[in-house]
């Protein structure tokens, strides 16, 4: 068994971990909203105001801080006025991006905010730039946030009251379009920047400070970032109504969701780790224009993207989720924690039944995926101080086969090396209220690892408790066996200023230590 040594000093903090790094994303896509979240008040499936009780409870356990809605690509073809007023009278539209299915608009603004309140999360709305108008976006904000809905108030606020909310909905986070380099209008960075400036010129808080988020690049496309900010800052005069800039990174797949070789296990984990260079390089590109970091780096879509589950609608992006997805989620969240000075929000795609979902449903059945359990286990990092830590761990090296293996994305990408490597153990640490919280991954497919953690700075260790999520590399939860991969207690030994534990192969661990 190999040994990994970790050194950290509880006094050496990087920054506070923004809770919104643990955010989610729910799009009108496949069975995410309808079936997944919403079943309607008359459903035999237990619900609160039409929203599945089991999903609300699961997201509460994960302490979901923020949920992005209504898309994704859907957002740039969504007209918010379709989703207000009596449900029976709402127009039925075609969801052009996701299978051309009929969208009933039964979940609209009021419903989605209600869902967020039930979960305890903030709503983050994405406005329509691709096929909308600046007026539509400013009216939506007025409908949500203008305080006075009485006789002397505004017509949109009165409409909100008529729809059931005399009080403002106080939606703080507003995206100005989604993937506007692609499905959101196929803009160049300069053209999108012009649109962004125009839309954001009419965005008003109506008494509250909004968080206005611009569309960032696909993956780590530095050119998009540089050209967007160059235009923003050099064109006529600088424009300031911008608080965030959102990149998207999907690490994709290797094999399928549940069928992959050991090589494909490593290949996907290695691709997931590229999030770190994205965060560092995108922030550096932004720093050139925004050295004070007034504009936050957001990753408002990320996750695995496997071929869809056999027998399901290919446009619905339904996929299973194994311990490999849990390792991707944990490694990514650890990257965000380690770069708490750079990342202000991140939203995994997507909440229920789509891509790397935290929960899957089938009729009245529901299961928490291994990824969902990672969110439960990692919740204590939210709002804690991220600590710098040094990890001495062996590298895992693996050879890549340059042939299609079990699926379409396994061939080498242009420029990709034949040899791959990744650290055996990685993780992050944080401190809140004299409690040290450490999360770790062991990416080795078959070997356990001994871990010794040395605490510097004279820290005294009190009680410690650990949890671990592990399994054979294909392990996953099914509706018939929903508890194949669930957190188990992990033995943690403490002596003086040292912590010892053993990570099983293919595992994610969380350890809390009282200092
Ligand atoms: O999450 C699925 C889709 O992926 C989103 O709609 C889009 O923004 C991205 O390309």
Coordinates of C-alpha atoms and ligand atoms in Angstrom, one line a residue:
X1 CA 0.0 0.0 0.0
X2 CA 1.4 3.5 -0.9
X3 CA 1.4 6.4 1.6
X4 CA 0.4 9.9 0.9
X5 CA 1.5 12.7 3.2
X6 CA -0.5 15.9 3.6
X7 CA 0.7 19.0 5.3
X8 CA -1.4 21.9 6.2
X9 CA -1.6 24.8 8.6
X10 CA -5.0 25.8 9.9
X11 CA -3.8 29.4 10.1
X12 CA -2.9 29.6 6.4
X13 CA -6.1 30.3 4.5
X14 CA -6.6 31.1 0.9
X15 CA -10.1 32.7 1.0
X16 CA -13.7 31.9 2.2
X17 CA -15.4 29.3 0.1
X18 CA -18.4 30.9 -1.5
X19 CA -21.4 28.5 -0.7
X20 CA -22.6 29.1 -4.3
X21 CA -19.7 26.9 -5.5
X22 CA -22.1 24.1 -4.5
X23 CA -24.8 25.3 -6.8
X24 CA -27.1 23.4 -9.2
X25 CA -28.6 23.8 -12.6
X26 CA -32.2 22.8 -13.6
X27 CA -33.2 23.2 -17.2
X28 CA -36.4 22.6 -19.1
X29 CA -34.8 19.6 -20.7
X30 CA -36.0 15.9 -20.7
X31 CA -37.3 14.9 -17.3
X32 CA -35.5 17.4 -15.2
X33 CA -38.3 19.8 -14.4
X34 CA -41.4 17.8 -15.4
X35 CA -41.3 14.4 -13.7
X36 CA -38.0 15.1 -11.9
X37 CA -38.9 18.2 -9.9
X38 CA -42.6 18.9 -10.7
X39 CA -45.4 16.4 -10.7
X40 CA -48.3 18.8 -10.0
X41 CA -50.5 19.2 -7.0
X42 CA -52.9 16.4 -8.0
X43 CA -50.2 13.8 -8.4
X44 CA -50.3 10.6 -6.2
X45 CA -46.5 11.2 -5.8
X46 CA -46.0 13.0 -2.4
X47 CA -45.5 16.7 -3.2
X48 CA -45.6 20.2 -1.7
X49 CA -47.4 22.6 -4.1
X50 CA -46.7 20.3 -7.0
X51 CA -43.0 19.7 -6.2
X52 CA -41.8 16.3 -5.2
X53 CA -41.2 16.1 -1.5
X54 CA -38.4 13.5 -1.9
X55 CA -36.4 15.9 -4.2
X56 CA -36.9 18.8 -1.9
X57 CA -35.7 16.8 1.0
X58 CA -32.7 15.4 -0.9
X59 CA -31.6 18.9 -2.0
X60 CA -32.0 20.2 1.5
X61 CA -29.7 17.5 2.7
X62 CA -27.2 18.6 0.1
X63 CA -27.7 22.2 1.3
X64 CA -28.2 23.4 -2.3
X65 CA -27.4 27.1 -2.0
X66 CA -28.5 28.3 -5.5
X67 CA -30.2 26.8 -8.6
X68 CA -29.8 28.1 -12.1
X69 CA -33.0 28.1 -14.3
X70 CA -34.6 27.8 -16.9
X71 CA -31.6 26.9 -19.1
X72 CA -29.2 26.3 -20.7
X73 CA -30.0 26.5 -24.4
X74 CA -33.7 26.6 -23.4
X75 CA -33.2 30.0 -21.8
X76 CA -32.5 31.8 -25.1
X77 CA -35.8 30.6 -26.5
X78 CA -37.8 31.2 -23.4
X79 CA -40.2 34.0 -23.0
X80 CA -40.9 34.5 -19.3
X81 CA -44.4 35.9 -19.8
X82 CA -45.5 32.4 -21.1
X83 CA -44.9 31.1 -17.5
X84 CA -47.1 33.5 -15.5
X85 CA -50.9 33.7 -14.8
X86 CA -53.3 30.8 -14.4
X87 CA -51.5 27.6 -15.3
X88 CA -54.4 26.3 -17.4
X89 CA -54.2 29.4 -19.7
X90 CA -50.5 29.4 -20.3
X91 CA -49.3 28.9 -23.9
X92 CA -47.9 25.5 -25.0
X93 CA -44.6 26.0 -26.8
X94 CA -42.2 23.7 -28.6
X95 CA -38.9 23.1 -26.8
X96 CA -36.8 23.5 -30.0
X97 CA -33.5 22.5 -28.4
X98 CA -34.5 19.4 -26.5
X99 CA -36.5 17.0 -28.7
X100 CA -39.2 19.5 -29.9
X101 CA -41.5 18.3 -27.2
X102 CA -44.4 20.5 -26.0
X103 CA -43.5 22.8 -23.1
X104 CA -46.7 23.3 -20.9
X105 CA -45.1 26.3 -19.0
X106 CA -46.7 24.8 -15.9
X107 CA -43.4 25.6 -14.1
X108 CA -42.9 29.3 -14.5
X109 CA -41.4 32.1 -12.5
X110 CA -43.6 31.8 -9.4
X111 CA -43.4 28.0 -9.3
X112 CA -39.6 27.9 -9.7
X113 CA -39.1 30.5 -6.9
X114 CA -41.4 28.5 -4.7
X115 CA -39.3 25.4 -5.4
X116 CA -36.1 27.3 -4.4
X117 CA -37.7 28.6 -1.2
X118 CA -38.8 25.0 -0.3
X119 CA -35.2 23.8 -0.9
X120 CA -33.6 26.8 0.9
X121 CA -31.8 27.8 -2.3
X122 CA -31.5 31.2 -4.1
X123 CA -32.9 31.3 -7.7
X124 CA -30.5 32.3 -10.4
X125 CA -32.4 33.2 -13.6
X126 CA -30.9 33.2 -17.1
X127 CA -32.3 35.8 -19.4
X128 CA -33.0 35.4 -23.1
X129 CA -30.6 37.3 -25.3
X130 CA -30.7 35.0 -28.4
X131 CA -34.3 35.5 -29.3
X132 CA -35.5 38.0 -26.7
X133 CA -35.3 41.7 -26.1
X134 CA -33.7 44.0 -23.5
X135 CA -37.2 45.1 -22.6
X136 CA -38.3 41.5 -21.9
X137 CA -35.4 41.1 -19.5
X138 CA -35.9 44.4 -17.6
X139 CA -39.7 43.6 -17.4
X140 CA -38.9 40.2 -15.9
X141 CA -36.8 41.8 -13.2
X142 CA -39.5 44.3 -12.5
X143 CA -42.1 41.5 -12.3
X144 CA -39.8 39.7 -9.8
X145 CA -38.4 42.5 -7.7
X146 CA -40.3 45.8 -7.9
X147 CA -41.5 46.2 -4.3
X148 CA -44.8 48.1 -4.7
X149 CA -47.5 45.8 -6.0
X150 CA -50.4 47.9 -4.5
X151 CA -52.7 50.3 -6.3
X152 CA -49.9 52.8 -6.8
X153 CA -47.4 50.2 -7.7
X154 CA -46.2 49.0 -11.1
X155 CA -48.3 46.9 -13.5
X156 CA -45.8 44.1 -13.5
X157 CA -45.6 44.1 -9.7
X158 CA -49.4 44.1 -9.6
X159 CA -49.4 41.1 -12.0
X160 CA -47.0 39.3 -9.6
X161 CA -49.4 40.0 -6.7
X162 CA -52.3 38.6 -8.9
X163 CA -50.2 35.5 -9.5
X164 CA -49.8 35.0 -5.7
X165 CA -46.9 37.1 -4.5
X166 CA -47.6 40.6 -3.3
X167 CA -44.1 40.7 -1.8
X168 CA -41.1 40.9 -4.2
X169 CA -39.5 37.6 -5.1
X170 CA -36.1 39.2 -4.7
X171 CA -34.3 37.3 -7.4
X172 CA -30.7 38.5 -7.1
X173 CA -28.8 36.5 -9.7
X174 CA -29.4 37.2 -13.4
X175 CA -27.5 35.7 -16.4
X176 CA -27.5 37.7 -19.6
X177 CA -27.9 34.8 -22.1
X178 CA -26.4 31.3 -22.1
X179 CA -23.7 30.0 -24.4
X180 CA -24.1 32.9 -26.7
X181 CA -21.1 31.7 -28.7
X182 CA -23.4 28.7 -29.6
X183 CA -27.1 27.8 -29.0
X184 CA -27.6 31.3 -27.5
X185 CA -27.3 33.1 -30.8
X186 CA -23.9 32.1 -32.3
X187 CA -22.3 35.5 -31.6
X188 CA -18.7 36.5 -31.8
X189 CA -17.2 37.7 -28.5
X190 CA -17.4 41.3 -29.7
X191 CA -21.0 41.0 -30.9
X192 CA -22.1 39.3 -27.7
X193 CA -20.3 42.0 -25.7
X194 CA -22.3 44.6 -27.6
X195 CA -25.5 42.7 -26.8
X196 CA -24.5 42.3 -23.2
X197 CA -23.8 46.0 -22.8
X198 CA -27.2 46.8 -24.4
X199 CA -29.2 44.3 -22.2
X200 CA -27.3 45.1 -19.0
X201 CA -27.9 48.8 -19.5
X202 CA -31.6 48.2 -18.7
X203 CA -31.1 45.9 -15.8
X204 CA -32.2 47.5 -12.5
X205 CA -32.2 46.2 -9.0
X206 CA -35.3 48.1 -7.8
X207 CA -33.9 48.5 -4.4
X208 CA -31.7 45.4 -4.3
X209 CA -28.1 44.9 -5.5
X210 CA -28.3 42.4 -8.4
X211 CA -25.6 40.1 -9.5
X212 CA -25.4 40.4 -13.3
X213 CA -23.6 37.5 -15.0
X214 CA -22.2 37.6 -18.6
X215 CA -21.7 34.6 -20.8
X216 CA -18.1 33.3 -20.7
X217 CA -16.3 30.8 -22.9
X218 CA -16.8 27.2 -23.9
X219 CA -14.2 25.3 -22.0
X220 CA -11.0 27.1 -21.5
X221 CA -11.3 29.4 -24.6
X222 CA -9.0 32.2 -23.6
X223 CA -9.7 34.0 -26.9
X224 CA -13.4 34.5 -26.0
X225 CA -12.5 35.9 -22.6
X226 CA -9.9 38.2 -23.9
X227 CA -11.9 39.5 -26.8
X228 CA -15.0 40.0 -24.6
X229 CA -13.2 42.0 -22.0
X230 CA -11.2 44.0 -24.6
X231 CA -14.4 45.1 -26.2
X232 CA -16.0 45.7 -22.8
X233 CA -13.2 47.9 -21.6
X234 CA -11.9 49.5 -24.8
X235 CA -15.1 50.2 -26.7
X236 CA -16.0 53.8 -26.3
X237 CA -16.1 53.7 -22.4
X238 CA -15.8 50.9 -19.9
X239 CA -19.0 49.3 -18.8
X240 CA -19.5 48.4 -15.2
X241 CA -22.9 46.6 -14.8
X242 CA -21.2 43.2 -14.6
X243 CA -20.6 41.0 -11.6
X244 CA -19.8 37.6 -13.0
X245 CA -18.5 35.9 -16.1
X246 CA -19.5 32.3 -16.6
X247 CA -17.5 29.5 -18.3
X248 CA -18.9 26.0 -19.1
X249 CA -16.8 22.9 -19.0
X250 CA -18.1 19.3 -19.5
X251 CA -15.4 16.7 -19.1
X252 CA -17.5 14.4 -21.4
X253 CA -17.1 10.7 -21.1
X254 CA -14.8 7.7 -21.8
X255 CA -16.8 4.6 -22.4
X256 CA -20.4 4.9 -21.4
X257 CA -22.0 5.9 -18.1
X258 CA -21.7 2.4 -16.6
X259 CA -19.5 0.5 -19.0
X260 CA -15.8 1.4 -19.1
X261 CA -12.4 -0.2 -18.9
X262 CA -9.9 0.7 -16.2
X263 CA -8.1 2.9 -18.8
X264 CA -11.4 4.7 -19.4
X265 CA -11.8 5.2 -15.7
X266 CA -8.5 7.1 -15.6
X267 CA -9.1 8.9 -18.8
X268 CA -12.3 10.5 -17.6
X269 CA -10.8 11.4 -14.2
X270 CA -7.8 13.0 -16.0
X271 CA -10.1 15.0 -18.2
X272 CA -12.1 16.2 -15.2
X273 CA -8.9 17.6 -13.6
X274 CA -8.5 20.0 -16.5
X275 CA -11.0 22.2 -14.6
X276 CA -8.0 23.4 -12.6
X277 CA -6.2 24.9 -15.6
X278 CA -9.4 26.4 -16.8
X279 CA -9.9 28.1 -13.4
X280 CA -6.3 29.3 -13.2
X281 CA -6.0 30.5 -16.8
X282 CA -9.5 32.0 -17.1
X283 CA -9.0 34.0 -13.9
X284 CA -5.6 35.1 -15.1
X285 CA -7.1 36.3 -18.4
X286 CA -9.8 38.2 -16.4
X287 CA -7.2 39.6 -14.1
X288 CA -5.6 41.4 -17.0
X289 CA -8.7 43.5 -17.3
X290 CA -10.0 43.2 -13.7
X291 CA -7.1 43.0 -11.4
X292 CA -9.3 43.9 -8.3
X293 CA -11.4 40.8 -9.1
X294 CA -14.7 42.8 -8.9
X295 CA -16.1 40.4 -11.6
X296 CA -16.3 36.9 -10.3
X297 CA -15.4 33.7 -12.3
X298 CA -18.5 31.5 -12.4
X299 CA -18.7 27.9 -13.8
X300 CA -22.4 27.7 -14.3
X301 CA -22.4 24.4 -16.2
X302 CA -20.0 21.5 -15.6
X303 CA -20.0 17.8 -15.2
X304 CA -19.8 14.5 -17.1
X305 CA -21.7 13.9 -20.4
X306 CA -22.1 10.2 -21.2
X307 CA -24.0 8.6 -24.1
X308 CA -27.6 8.5 -23.1
X309 CA -29.0 5.4 -21.3
X310 CA -30.2 2.8 -23.8
X311 CA -33.9 3.0 -24.6
X312 CA -34.3 6.7 -23.5
X313 CA -35.0 9.7 -25.8
X314 CA -31.5 10.9 -27.0
X315 CA -32.6 14.5 -26.7
X316 CA -33.4 14.0 -23.0
X317 CA -29.7 13.4 -21.9
X318 CA -30.6 10.9 -19.2
X319 CA -27.6 9.0 -17.9
X320 CA -26.7 6.7 -15.0
X321 CA -24.1 7.8 -12.4
X322 CA -21.4 5.6 -10.8
X323 CA -18.7 6.0 -8.3
X324 CA -16.6 7.4 -11.3
X325 CA -19.0 10.3 -11.5
X326 CA -18.6 10.8 -7.7
X327 CA -14.8 11.0 -8.2
X328 CA -15.3 13.6 -10.9
X329 CA -17.7 15.6 -8.7
X330 CA -15.4 15.4 -5.6
X331 CA -12.2 16.2 -7.6
X332 CA -13.9 19.2 -9.2
X333 CA -15.4 20.5 -5.9
X334 CA -11.9 20.1 -4.4
X335 CA -10.5 22.2 -7.2
X336 CA -13.1 24.9 -6.6
X337 CA -12.3 24.9 -2.8
X338 CA -8.5 25.1 -3.5
X339 CA -9.2 28.1 -5.8
X340 CA -11.8 29.8 -3.5
X341 CA -10.0 33.1 -4.3
X342 CA -11.0 32.7 -8.0
X343 CA -14.3 30.9 -8.2
X344 CA -17.5 32.5 -6.9
X345 CA -20.1 30.2 -8.1
X346 CA -20.4 26.8 -9.9
X347 CA -23.5 24.8 -11.0
X348 CA -23.4 21.2 -11.7
X349 CA -25.4 20.0 -14.7
X350 CA -28.1 19.0 -13.9
X351 CA -30.1 18.5 -10.8
X352 CA -32.5 15.7 -11.7
X353 CA -32.5 13.1 -14.5
X354 CA -30.2 15.0 -16.9
X355 CA -26.4 14.5 -17.3
X356 CA -24.5 14.3 -14.0
X357 CA -27.7 14.4 -11.9
X358 CA -27.6 14.3 -8.1
X359 CA -30.9 12.6 -8.1
X360 CA -32.7 10.2 -10.5
X361 CA -36.4 9.4 -10.6
X362 CA -38.6 6.8 -12.1
X363 CA -42.3 7.3 -11.4
X364 CA -42.6 7.4 -7.7
X365 CA -39.2 6.0 -7.1
X366 CA -36.1 8.2 -6.6
X367 CA -32.5 7.6 -5.8
X368 CA -29.6 9.8 -4.7
X369 CA -26.7 9.2 -7.1
X370 CA -23.1 8.8 -5.9
X371 CA -22.6 12.4 -7.1
X372 CA -25.5 13.5 -4.9
X373 CA -23.8 11.8 -1.9
X374 CA -20.6 13.8 -2.6
X375 CA -22.7 17.0 -2.3
X376 CA -24.0 15.8 1.1
X377 CA -20.6 14.9 2.3
X378 CA -18.9 18.1 1.1
X379 CA -21.6 20.6 2.3
X380 CA -19.6 21.6 5.4
X381 CA -17.0 23.4 3.1
X382 CA -19.7 26.0 2.3
X383 CA -18.7 29.3 3.9
X384 CA -15.6 27.9 5.5
X385 CA -12.0 29.2 5.0
X386 CA -10.2 27.3 2.4
X387 CA -6.7 26.2 3.6
X388 CA -3.6 25.8 1.6
X389 CA -2.4 22.2 1.7
X390 CA 0.6 20.3 0.3
X391 CA 0.0 16.7 -0.9
X392 CA 2.8 14.3 -1.6
X393 CA 1.3 11.4 -3.4
X394 CA 2.4 9.0 -6.1
X395 CA 1.3 9.7 -9.7
X396 CA -0.8 7.1 -11.5
X397 CA 0.5 6.7 -15.0
X398 CA -1.6 4.9 -17.7
X399 CA -1.2 4.2 -21.4
X400 CA -4.0 5.4 -23.7
X401 CA -5.2 3.2 -26.5
X402 CA -5.8 5.2 -29.7
X403 CA -8.7 3.3 -30.9
X404 CA -12.4 3.6 -30.3
X405 CA -13.1 1.4 -27.3
X406 CA -16.6 1.0 -25.9
X407 CA -17.9 4.4 -27.2
X408 CA -17.5 7.4 -29.4
X409 CA -15.4 9.7 -27.2
X410 CA -12.6 7.2 -26.3
X411 CA -10.3 7.9 -29.2
X412 CA -7.4 10.3 -28.6
X413 CA -8.3 13.9 -29.1
X414 CA -6.0 15.9 -31.4
X415 CA -2.8 16.8 -29.6
X416 CA -3.6 14.4 -26.7
X417 CA -0.6 12.4 -25.4
X418 CA -0.5 8.6 -25.4
X419 CA 0.5 8.6 -21.8
X420 CA -1.8 9.9 -19.1
X421 CA -1.2 10.6 -15.5
X422 CA -3.0 11.9 -12.4
X423 CA -2.3 12.1 -8.7
X424 CA -3.4 9.2 -6.6
X425 CA -4.8 11.4 -3.8
X426 CA -6.1 14.9 -4.1
X427 CA -8.4 17.0 -1.9
X428 CA -9.1 20.2 -0.1
X429 CA -9.3 21.5 3.4
X430 CA -11.3 24.2 5.2
X431 CA -11.8 25.6 8.6
X432 CA -14.9 26.9 10.3
X433 CA -15.6 27.4 14.0
X434 CA -12.5 25.5 15.1
X435 CA -13.5 22.5 13.0
X436 CA -11.1 21.4 10.3
X437 CA -12.8 19.7 7.4
X438 CA -10.8 17.6 4.9
X439 CA -12.1 16.0 1.8
X440 CA -10.0 13.5 -0.2
X441 CA -10.2 11.3 -3.3
X442 CA -8.3 8.2 -4.1
X443 CA -8.4 7.8 -7.9
X444 CA -6.6 4.5 -7.9
X445 CA -8.9 1.9 -9.4
X446 CA -7.7 -1.0 -7.3
X447 CA -5.2 0.0 -4.5
X448 CA -6.0 1.5 -1.1
X449 CA -3.8 4.3 0.1
X450 CA -2.6 5.2 3.6
X451 CA -2.8 8.9 4.3
X452 CA -0.9 10.8 7.0
X453 CA -1.9 14.4 7.6
X454 CA 0.5 16.7 9.6
X455 CA -1.0 19.8 11.1
X456 CA 1.4 22.7 11.5
X457 CA 1.1 25.9 13.6
X458 CA 0.7 24.1 17.0
X459 CA -2.8 22.9 16.3
X460 CA -4.2 20.4 18.9
X461 CA -6.5 17.7 17.6
X462 CA -9.6 16.8 19.5
X463 CA -12.3 14.4 18.2
X464 CA -12.3 13.3 14.6
X465 CA -15.0 11.5 12.5
X466 CA -14.9 10.4 8.9
X467 CA -17.2 9.2 6.1
X468 CA -16.2 7.4 2.9
X469 CA -18.0 6.7 -0.4
X470 CA -16.4 3.8 -2.4
X471 CA -17.1 0.8 -4.5
X472 CA -15.9 -1.3 -7.4
X473 CA -15.2 1.1 -10.2
X474 CA -18.6 0.6 -11.9
X475 CA -20.7 0.6 -8.7
X476 CA -23.9 2.6 -8.9
X477 CA -27.4 2.9 -7.4
X478 CA -30.4 1.6 -9.2
X479 CA -34.1 1.9 -8.4
X480 CA -34.1 -1.7 -7.2
X481 CA -30.9 -1.3 -5.2
X482 CA -30.7 2.4 -4.3
X483 CA -28.1 1.9 -1.6
X484 CA -25.2 0.3 -3.3
X485 CA -23.1 3.4 -3.0
X486 CA -23.8 5.3 0.1
X487 CA -21.5 7.0 2.6
X488 CA -20.0 4.7 5.3
X489 CA -18.1 5.5 8.5
X490 CA -14.4 5.8 8.0
X491 CA -11.9 5.1 10.8
X492 CA -9.7 8.1 11.6
X493 CA -6.8 7.9 14.1
X494 CA -5.4 11.0 15.6
X495 CA -2.2 11.4 17.6
X496 CA -0.6 14.7 18.6
X497 CA -0.8 16.8 15.5
X498 CA -1.2 13.9 13.0
X499 CA -4.2 12.3 11.5
X500 CA -4.1 8.8 9.9
X501 CA -6.6 7.1 7.7
X502 CA -6.8 4.6 4.9
X503 CA -8.6 5.4 1.7
X504 CA -10.1 2.4 -0.1
X505 CA -9.6 2.2 -3.9
X506 CA -11.9 4.4 -5.9
X507 CA -13.1 6.5 -3.0
X508 CA -14.2 9.9 -1.8
X509 CA -13.7 10.7 1.9
X510 CA -14.7 13.5 4.3
X511 CA -13.1 14.0 7.7
X512 CA -14.1 16.5 10.4
X513 CA -11.6 17.2 13.1
X514 CA -12.3 19.3 16.2
X515 CA -9.3 21.6 16.9
Ligands
LIG1 O1 -26.8 21.1 -19.9 C1 -27.2 20.8 -21.2 C2 -26.8 21.8 -22.2 O2 -25.4 21.9 -22.3 C3 -27.2 23.2 -21.9 O3 -28.5 23.5 -22.3 C4 -26.3 24.1 -22.7 O4 -26.0 25.3 -22.1 C5 -25.0 23.2 -22.7 O5 -24.5 23.1 -24.0

